[in-house]
Coordinates of C-alpha atoms in Angstrom, one line a residue:
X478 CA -40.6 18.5 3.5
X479 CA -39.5 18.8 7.4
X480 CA -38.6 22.8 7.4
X481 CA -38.9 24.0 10.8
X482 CA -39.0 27.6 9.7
X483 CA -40.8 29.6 7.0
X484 CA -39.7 29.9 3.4
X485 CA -39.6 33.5 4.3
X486 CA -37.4 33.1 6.9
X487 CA -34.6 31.2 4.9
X488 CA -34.9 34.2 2.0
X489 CA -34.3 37.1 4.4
X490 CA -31.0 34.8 5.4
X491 CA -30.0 34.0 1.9
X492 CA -30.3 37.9 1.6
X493 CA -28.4 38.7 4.8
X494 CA -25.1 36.9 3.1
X495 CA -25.4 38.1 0.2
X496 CA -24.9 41.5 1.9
X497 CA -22.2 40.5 3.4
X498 CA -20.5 38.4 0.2
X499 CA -21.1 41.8 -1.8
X500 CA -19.4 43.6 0.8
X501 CA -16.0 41.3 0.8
X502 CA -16.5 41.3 -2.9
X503 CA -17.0 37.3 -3.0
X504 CA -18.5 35.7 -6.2
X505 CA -19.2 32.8 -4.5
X506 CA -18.7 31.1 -0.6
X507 CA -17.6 27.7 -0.5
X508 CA -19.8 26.6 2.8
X509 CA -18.6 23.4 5.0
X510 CA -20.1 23.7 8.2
X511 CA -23.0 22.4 8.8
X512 CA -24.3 24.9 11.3
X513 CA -24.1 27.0 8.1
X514 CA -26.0 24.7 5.4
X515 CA -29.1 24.2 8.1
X516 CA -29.1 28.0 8.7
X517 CA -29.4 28.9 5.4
X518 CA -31.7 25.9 3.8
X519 CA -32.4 23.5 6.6
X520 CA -30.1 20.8 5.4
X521 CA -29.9 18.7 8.5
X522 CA -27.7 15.7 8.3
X523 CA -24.5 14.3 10.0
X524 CA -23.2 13.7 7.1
X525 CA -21.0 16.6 7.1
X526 CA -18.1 13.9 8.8
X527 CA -17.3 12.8 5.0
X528 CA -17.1 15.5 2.2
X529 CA -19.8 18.1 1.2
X530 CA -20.0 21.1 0.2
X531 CA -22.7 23.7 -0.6
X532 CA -21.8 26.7 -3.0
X533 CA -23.4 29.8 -2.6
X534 CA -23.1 32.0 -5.6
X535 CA -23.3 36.3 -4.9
X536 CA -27.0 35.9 -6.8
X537 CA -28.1 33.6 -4.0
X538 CA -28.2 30.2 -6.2
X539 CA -27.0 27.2 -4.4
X540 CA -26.0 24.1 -5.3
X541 CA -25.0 20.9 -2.6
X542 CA -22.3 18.9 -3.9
X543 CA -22.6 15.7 -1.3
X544 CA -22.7 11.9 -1.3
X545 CA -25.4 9.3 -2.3
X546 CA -26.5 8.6 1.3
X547 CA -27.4 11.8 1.8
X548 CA -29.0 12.8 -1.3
X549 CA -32.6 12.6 0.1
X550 CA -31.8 13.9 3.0
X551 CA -31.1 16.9 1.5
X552 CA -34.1 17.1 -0.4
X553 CA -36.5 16.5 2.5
X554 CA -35.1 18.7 5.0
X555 CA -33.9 21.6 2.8
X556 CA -34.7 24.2 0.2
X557 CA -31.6 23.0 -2.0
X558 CA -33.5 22.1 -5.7
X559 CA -29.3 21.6 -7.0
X560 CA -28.2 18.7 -5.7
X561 CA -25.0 17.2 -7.2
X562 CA -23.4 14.0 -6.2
X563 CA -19.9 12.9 -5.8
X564 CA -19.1 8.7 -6.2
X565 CA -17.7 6.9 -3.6
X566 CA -15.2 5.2 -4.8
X567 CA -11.2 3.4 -4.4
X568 CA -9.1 6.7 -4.8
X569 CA -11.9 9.2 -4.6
X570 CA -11.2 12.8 -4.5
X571 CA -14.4 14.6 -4.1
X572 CA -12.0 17.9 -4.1
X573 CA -11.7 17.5 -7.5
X574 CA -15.4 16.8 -8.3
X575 CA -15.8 20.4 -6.2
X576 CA -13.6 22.1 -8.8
X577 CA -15.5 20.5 -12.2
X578 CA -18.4 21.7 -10.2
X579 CA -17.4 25.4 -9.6
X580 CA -16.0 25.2 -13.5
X581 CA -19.4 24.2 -14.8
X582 CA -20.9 27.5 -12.3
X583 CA -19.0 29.7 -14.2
X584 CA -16.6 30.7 -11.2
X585 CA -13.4 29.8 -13.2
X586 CA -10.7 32.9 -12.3
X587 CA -13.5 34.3 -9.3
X588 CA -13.4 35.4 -6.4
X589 CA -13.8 32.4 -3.9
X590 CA -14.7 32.6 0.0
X591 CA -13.8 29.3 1.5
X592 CA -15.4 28.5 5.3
X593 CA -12.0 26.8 6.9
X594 CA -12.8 27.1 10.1
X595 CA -14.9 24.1 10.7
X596 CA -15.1 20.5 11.9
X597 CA -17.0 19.8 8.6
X598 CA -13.6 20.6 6.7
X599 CA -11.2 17.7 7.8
X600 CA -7.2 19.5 7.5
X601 CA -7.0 16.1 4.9
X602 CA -10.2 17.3 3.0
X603 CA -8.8 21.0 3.4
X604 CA -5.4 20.3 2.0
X605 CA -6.9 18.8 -1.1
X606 CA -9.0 21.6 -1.2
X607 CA -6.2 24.0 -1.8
X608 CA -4.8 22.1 -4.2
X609 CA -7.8 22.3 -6.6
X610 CA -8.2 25.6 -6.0
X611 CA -4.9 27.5 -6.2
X612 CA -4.5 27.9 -9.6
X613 CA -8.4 28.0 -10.1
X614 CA -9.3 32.0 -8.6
X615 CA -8.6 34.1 -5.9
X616 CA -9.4 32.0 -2.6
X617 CA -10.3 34.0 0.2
X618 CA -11.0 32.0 3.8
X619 CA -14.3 33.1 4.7
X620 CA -14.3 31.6 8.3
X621 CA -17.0 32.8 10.3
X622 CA -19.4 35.2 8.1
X623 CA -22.0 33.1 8.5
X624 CA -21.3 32.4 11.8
X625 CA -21.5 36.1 13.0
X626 CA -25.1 36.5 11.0
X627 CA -26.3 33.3 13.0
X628 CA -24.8 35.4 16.5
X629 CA -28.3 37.5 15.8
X630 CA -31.5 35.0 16.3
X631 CA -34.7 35.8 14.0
X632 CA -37.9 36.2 16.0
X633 CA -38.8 32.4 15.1
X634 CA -35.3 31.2 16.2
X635 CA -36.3 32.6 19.5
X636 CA -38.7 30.7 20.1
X637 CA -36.9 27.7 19.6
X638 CA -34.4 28.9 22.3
X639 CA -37.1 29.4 24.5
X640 CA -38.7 26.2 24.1
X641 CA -34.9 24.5 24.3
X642 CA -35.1 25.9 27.5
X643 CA -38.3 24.5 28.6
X644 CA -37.0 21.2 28.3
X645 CA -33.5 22.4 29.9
X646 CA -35.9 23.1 33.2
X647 CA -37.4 19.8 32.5
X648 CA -34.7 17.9 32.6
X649 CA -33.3 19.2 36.1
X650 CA -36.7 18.8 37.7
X651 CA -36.5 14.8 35.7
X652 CA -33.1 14.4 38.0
X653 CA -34.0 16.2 41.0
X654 CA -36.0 13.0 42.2
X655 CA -32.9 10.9 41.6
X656 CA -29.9 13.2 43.3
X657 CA -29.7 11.7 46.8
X658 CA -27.5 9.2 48.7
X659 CA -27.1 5.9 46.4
X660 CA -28.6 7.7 43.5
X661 CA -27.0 6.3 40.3
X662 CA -25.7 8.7 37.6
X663 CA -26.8 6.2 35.0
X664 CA -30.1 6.5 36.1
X665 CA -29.9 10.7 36.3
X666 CA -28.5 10.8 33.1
X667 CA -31.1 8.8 31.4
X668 CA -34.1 10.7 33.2
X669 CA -32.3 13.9 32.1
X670 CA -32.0 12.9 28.3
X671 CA -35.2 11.2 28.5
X672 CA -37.4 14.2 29.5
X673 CA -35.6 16.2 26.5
X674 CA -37.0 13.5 24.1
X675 CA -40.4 13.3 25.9
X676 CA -40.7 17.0 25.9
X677 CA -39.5 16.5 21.5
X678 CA -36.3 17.4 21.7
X679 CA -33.6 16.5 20.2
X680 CA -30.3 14.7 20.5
X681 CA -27.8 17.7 22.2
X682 CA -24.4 18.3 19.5
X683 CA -22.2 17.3 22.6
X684 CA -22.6 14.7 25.5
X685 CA -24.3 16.0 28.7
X686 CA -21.6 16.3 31.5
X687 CA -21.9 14.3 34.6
X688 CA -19.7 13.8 37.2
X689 CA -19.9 13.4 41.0
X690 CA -17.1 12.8 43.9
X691 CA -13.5 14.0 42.4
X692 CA -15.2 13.7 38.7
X693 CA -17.1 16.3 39.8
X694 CA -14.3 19.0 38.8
X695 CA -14.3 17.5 35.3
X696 CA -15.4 19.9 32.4
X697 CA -16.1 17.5 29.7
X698 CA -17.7 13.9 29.6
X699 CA -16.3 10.7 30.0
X700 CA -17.5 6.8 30.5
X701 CA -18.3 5.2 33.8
X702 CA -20.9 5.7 36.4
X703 CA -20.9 6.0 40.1
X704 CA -23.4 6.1 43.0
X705 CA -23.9 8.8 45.0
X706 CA -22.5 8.6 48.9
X707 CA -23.7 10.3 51.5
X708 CA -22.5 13.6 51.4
X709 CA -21.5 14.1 47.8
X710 CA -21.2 16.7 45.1
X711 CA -22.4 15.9 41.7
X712 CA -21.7 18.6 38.4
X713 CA -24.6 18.6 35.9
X714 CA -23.9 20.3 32.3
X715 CA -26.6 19.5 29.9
X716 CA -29.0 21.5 27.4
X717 CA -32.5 21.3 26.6
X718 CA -32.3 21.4 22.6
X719 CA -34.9 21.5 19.9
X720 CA -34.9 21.7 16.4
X721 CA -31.3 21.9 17.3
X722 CA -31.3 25.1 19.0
X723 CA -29.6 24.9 22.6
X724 CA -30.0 26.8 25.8
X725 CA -27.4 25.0 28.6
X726 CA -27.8 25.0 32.1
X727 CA -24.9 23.9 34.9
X728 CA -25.0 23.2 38.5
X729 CA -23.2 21.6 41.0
X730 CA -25.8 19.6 43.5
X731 CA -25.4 18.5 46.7
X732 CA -26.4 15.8 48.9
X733 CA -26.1 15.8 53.0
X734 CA -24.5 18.8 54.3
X735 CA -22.9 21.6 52.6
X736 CA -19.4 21.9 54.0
X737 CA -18.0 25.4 54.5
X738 CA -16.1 25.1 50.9
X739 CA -18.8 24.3 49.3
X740 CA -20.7 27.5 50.0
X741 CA -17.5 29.8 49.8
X742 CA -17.6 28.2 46.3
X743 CA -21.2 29.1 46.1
X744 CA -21.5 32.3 47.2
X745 CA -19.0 33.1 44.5
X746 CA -20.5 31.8 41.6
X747 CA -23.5 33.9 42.0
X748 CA -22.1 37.0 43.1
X749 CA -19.9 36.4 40.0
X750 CA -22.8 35.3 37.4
X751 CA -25.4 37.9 38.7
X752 CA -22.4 40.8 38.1
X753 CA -22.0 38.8 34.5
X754 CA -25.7 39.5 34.2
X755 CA -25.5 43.3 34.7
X756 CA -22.8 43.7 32.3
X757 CA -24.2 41.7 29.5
X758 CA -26.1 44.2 27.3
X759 CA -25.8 46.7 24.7
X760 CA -22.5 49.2 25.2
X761 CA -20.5 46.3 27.1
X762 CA -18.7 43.6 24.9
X763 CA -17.9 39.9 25.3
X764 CA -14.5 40.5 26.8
X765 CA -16.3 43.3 29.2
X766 CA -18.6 40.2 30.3
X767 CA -15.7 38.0 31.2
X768 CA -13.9 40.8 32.8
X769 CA -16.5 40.8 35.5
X770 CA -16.3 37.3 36.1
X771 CA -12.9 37.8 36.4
X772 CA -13.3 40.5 38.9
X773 CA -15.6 38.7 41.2
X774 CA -13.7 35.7 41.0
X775 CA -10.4 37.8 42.7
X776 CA -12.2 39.5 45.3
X777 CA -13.6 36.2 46.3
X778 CA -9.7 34.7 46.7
X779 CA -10.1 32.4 43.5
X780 CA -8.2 33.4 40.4
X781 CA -6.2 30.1 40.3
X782 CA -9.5 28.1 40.5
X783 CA -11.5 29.9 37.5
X784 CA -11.5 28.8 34.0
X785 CA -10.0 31.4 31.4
X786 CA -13.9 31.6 29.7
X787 CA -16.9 32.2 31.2
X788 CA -19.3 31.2 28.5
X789 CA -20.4 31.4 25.0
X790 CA -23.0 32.0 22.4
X791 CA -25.4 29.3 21.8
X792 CA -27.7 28.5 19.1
X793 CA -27.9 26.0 16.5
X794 CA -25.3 23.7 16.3
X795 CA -24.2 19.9 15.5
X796 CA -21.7 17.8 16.9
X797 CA -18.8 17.6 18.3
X798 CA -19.9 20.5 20.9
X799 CA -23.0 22.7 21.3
X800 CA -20.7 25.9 22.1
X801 CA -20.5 28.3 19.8
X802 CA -18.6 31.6 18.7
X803 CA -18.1 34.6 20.2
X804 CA -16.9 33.7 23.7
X805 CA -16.4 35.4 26.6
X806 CA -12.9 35.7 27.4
X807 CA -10.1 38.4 27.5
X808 CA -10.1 40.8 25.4
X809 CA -13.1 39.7 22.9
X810 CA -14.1 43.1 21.7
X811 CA -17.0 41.7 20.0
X812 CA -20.0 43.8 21.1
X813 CA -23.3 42.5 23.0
X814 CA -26.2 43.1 21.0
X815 CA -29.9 42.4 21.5
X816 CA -31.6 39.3 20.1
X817 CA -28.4 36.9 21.5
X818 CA -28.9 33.9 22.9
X819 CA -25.9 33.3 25.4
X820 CA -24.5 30.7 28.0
X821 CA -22.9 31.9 31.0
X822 CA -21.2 29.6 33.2
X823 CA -19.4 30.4 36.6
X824 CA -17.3 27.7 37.6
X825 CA -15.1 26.7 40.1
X826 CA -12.8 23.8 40.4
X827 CA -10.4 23.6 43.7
X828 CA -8.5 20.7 43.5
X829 CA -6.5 21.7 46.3
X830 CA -9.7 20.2 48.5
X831 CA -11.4 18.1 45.7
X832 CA -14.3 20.9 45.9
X833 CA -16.3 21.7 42.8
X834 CA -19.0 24.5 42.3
X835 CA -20.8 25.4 38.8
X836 CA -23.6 27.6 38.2
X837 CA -24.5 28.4 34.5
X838 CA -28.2 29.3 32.7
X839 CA -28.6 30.7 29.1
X840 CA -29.8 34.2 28.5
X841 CA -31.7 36.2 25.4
X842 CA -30.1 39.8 25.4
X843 CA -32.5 42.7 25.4
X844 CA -32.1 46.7 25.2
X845 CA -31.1 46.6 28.3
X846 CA -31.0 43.8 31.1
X847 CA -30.3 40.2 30.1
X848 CA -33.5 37.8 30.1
X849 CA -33.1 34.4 31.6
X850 CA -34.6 31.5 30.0
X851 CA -34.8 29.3 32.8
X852 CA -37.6 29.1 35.1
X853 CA -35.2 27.8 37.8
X854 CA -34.1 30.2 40.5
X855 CA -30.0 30.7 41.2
X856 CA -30.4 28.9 44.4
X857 CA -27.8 26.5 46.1
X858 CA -29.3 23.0 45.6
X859 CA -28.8 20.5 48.5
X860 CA -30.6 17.5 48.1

């Protein structure tokens, strides 16, 4: 069986939502994402892009109703012993098969969480859903409790931050080599992948981000390479991950010289990600976090030029994207505890002078000061 945690370790998180279930009076939690399923049993699969479903009753049975191809991939990467199947088929409606199911759990006129809030539950899969269900109990959308139990890592999911990190360093100092006049961003962005799955990682749940020249204000991935010119500026977002577990990094890298914008831009992204850093601990909150990003950002003359986030929780997670709730952003009163694993990102985009400048590294929270998990410093890189 390919657990990558202890038996003991899945128990104490079955108990943890039970907690919480007795709490919001649920009888049983209807769980679609699969962040949620390989938290809680180690189910690890991409099959969560067609229908599935894992029901977790308040005495902590559990029962996966899923397809064929994924039957044994259930049962060697899981605790799950209940497996139940639904049939592809013409005019298939595995919504259905998810109702018989909760009938034959004895969950007829209960008290039903359902996790919405997912890319595992299609609005098409959803609808269909609701109409099973609305005459079946009381439905409840249960969005995000198991998300906010995986906000607080375990000793063991610590260490897989920290070696996520490892290969996060290892894949900067696999592109360093490569970042110079006519360097190819294919050829980055294979050594930068490549020394994750050397180092055995794993796939990351979105694409890395590369992007030089104008691209290099981009945010998100696209197609196409270019070749580095002479004096260029090229915007790395990528994560080290293992076991699934990410720990992000971002930087903006320069070849030749460093114009005057550039290290305007520079200057301000650490000034603003090192008053981040003394903010994010115990007694502050996520919004408090973003606020002095915010704040560093406008003494620096670059409000317009900010993004309206500076970061995010991080952990396990599958595709589409590796970010993960709470956020920091305006207003997020959710508080900042210890044993957090969080992505901070400072960056900068002035497209008034096609200038970009990123800087971004993943912490673990602590009593008090924030504990980087990169062994890179916060230095301007100029290749």
């Amino acid at each position: 069986m390919a657990l990558h945690f202890e038996r003991s370790e899945f128990d104490a998180r079955r108990d943890r939502l039970m907690i919480e279930m007795a709490e919001k009076k649920l009888d049983a939690i209807l769980l679609f994402a699969q962040e949620s399923m390989y938290w809680l049993t180690g189910y690890d699969t991409f099959g969560f892009c067609f229908f599935q479903c894992l029901v977790v009753k308040a005495d902590g049975s559990m029962v996966l109703l899923t397809r064929s191809a994924d039957l044994r991939q259930a049962r060697q990467t899981s605790i799950i012993d209940n497996i139940v199947l639904w049939t592809d088929r013409n005019g298939a409606n595995p919504a259905v098969d998810l109702r018989n199911l909760l009938n034959e759990l004895d969950l007829l006129g209960a008290r039903i969480g359902v996790e919405y809030d997912t890319h595992g539950l299609t609005a098409f899969n959803g609808r269909r859903l609701d109409e099973q269900l609305q005459t079946f109990g009381q439905i409840a959308d249960a969005s995000g409790i198991v998300g906010r139990l995986r906000l607080f890592k375990s000793p063991a999911e610590i260490a897989k931050a920290e070696r996520a990190a490892n290969l996060s360093d290892d894949a900067l100092d696999a592109a360093l080599p490569l970042i110079k006049q006519g360097g190819d961003e294919a050829l980055i962005l294979a050594a930068m992948q490549g020394a994750v799955f050397a180092g055995g990682g794993d796939y990351p749940a979105n694409e890395f981000i590369i992007g030089s020249g104008v691209d290099a204000l981009l945010c998100r991935y696209k197609a196409g390479r270019r070749k580095l010119t002479k004096n260029d500026q090229l915007t790395l977002e990528w994560a080290g991950v293992f076991n699934h577990y990410h720990a992000p990094m971002m930087r903006t890298v320069l070849t030749g010289k460093v114009s005057k914008r550039h290290q305007e831009l520079f200057d301000a992204a650490r000034a603003a990600l090192l008053a981040v850093e003394k903010v994010m601990m115990p007694g502050n909150s996520f919004g408090d976090v973003f606020d002095a990003h915010a704040r560093t950002m406008e003494a620096h003359g670059l409000t317009k030029h900010r993004l309206n986030a500076c970061g995010y929780s991080v952990g396990a997670r599958f595709t589409p994207s590796w970010m993960d709730m709470p956020m920091f952003y305006q207003g997020n009163p959710e508080p900042i505890a210890p044993n957090m694993t969080l992505f901070a990102h400072m960056i900068i985009m002035d497209s008034d002078t096609e200038t970009a400048m990123t800087l971004g590294r993943t912490y673990l929270t602590t009593e008090s000061q924030p504990k980087p998990l990169s062994r890179h410093d916060l230095d301007l890189i100029v290749q």
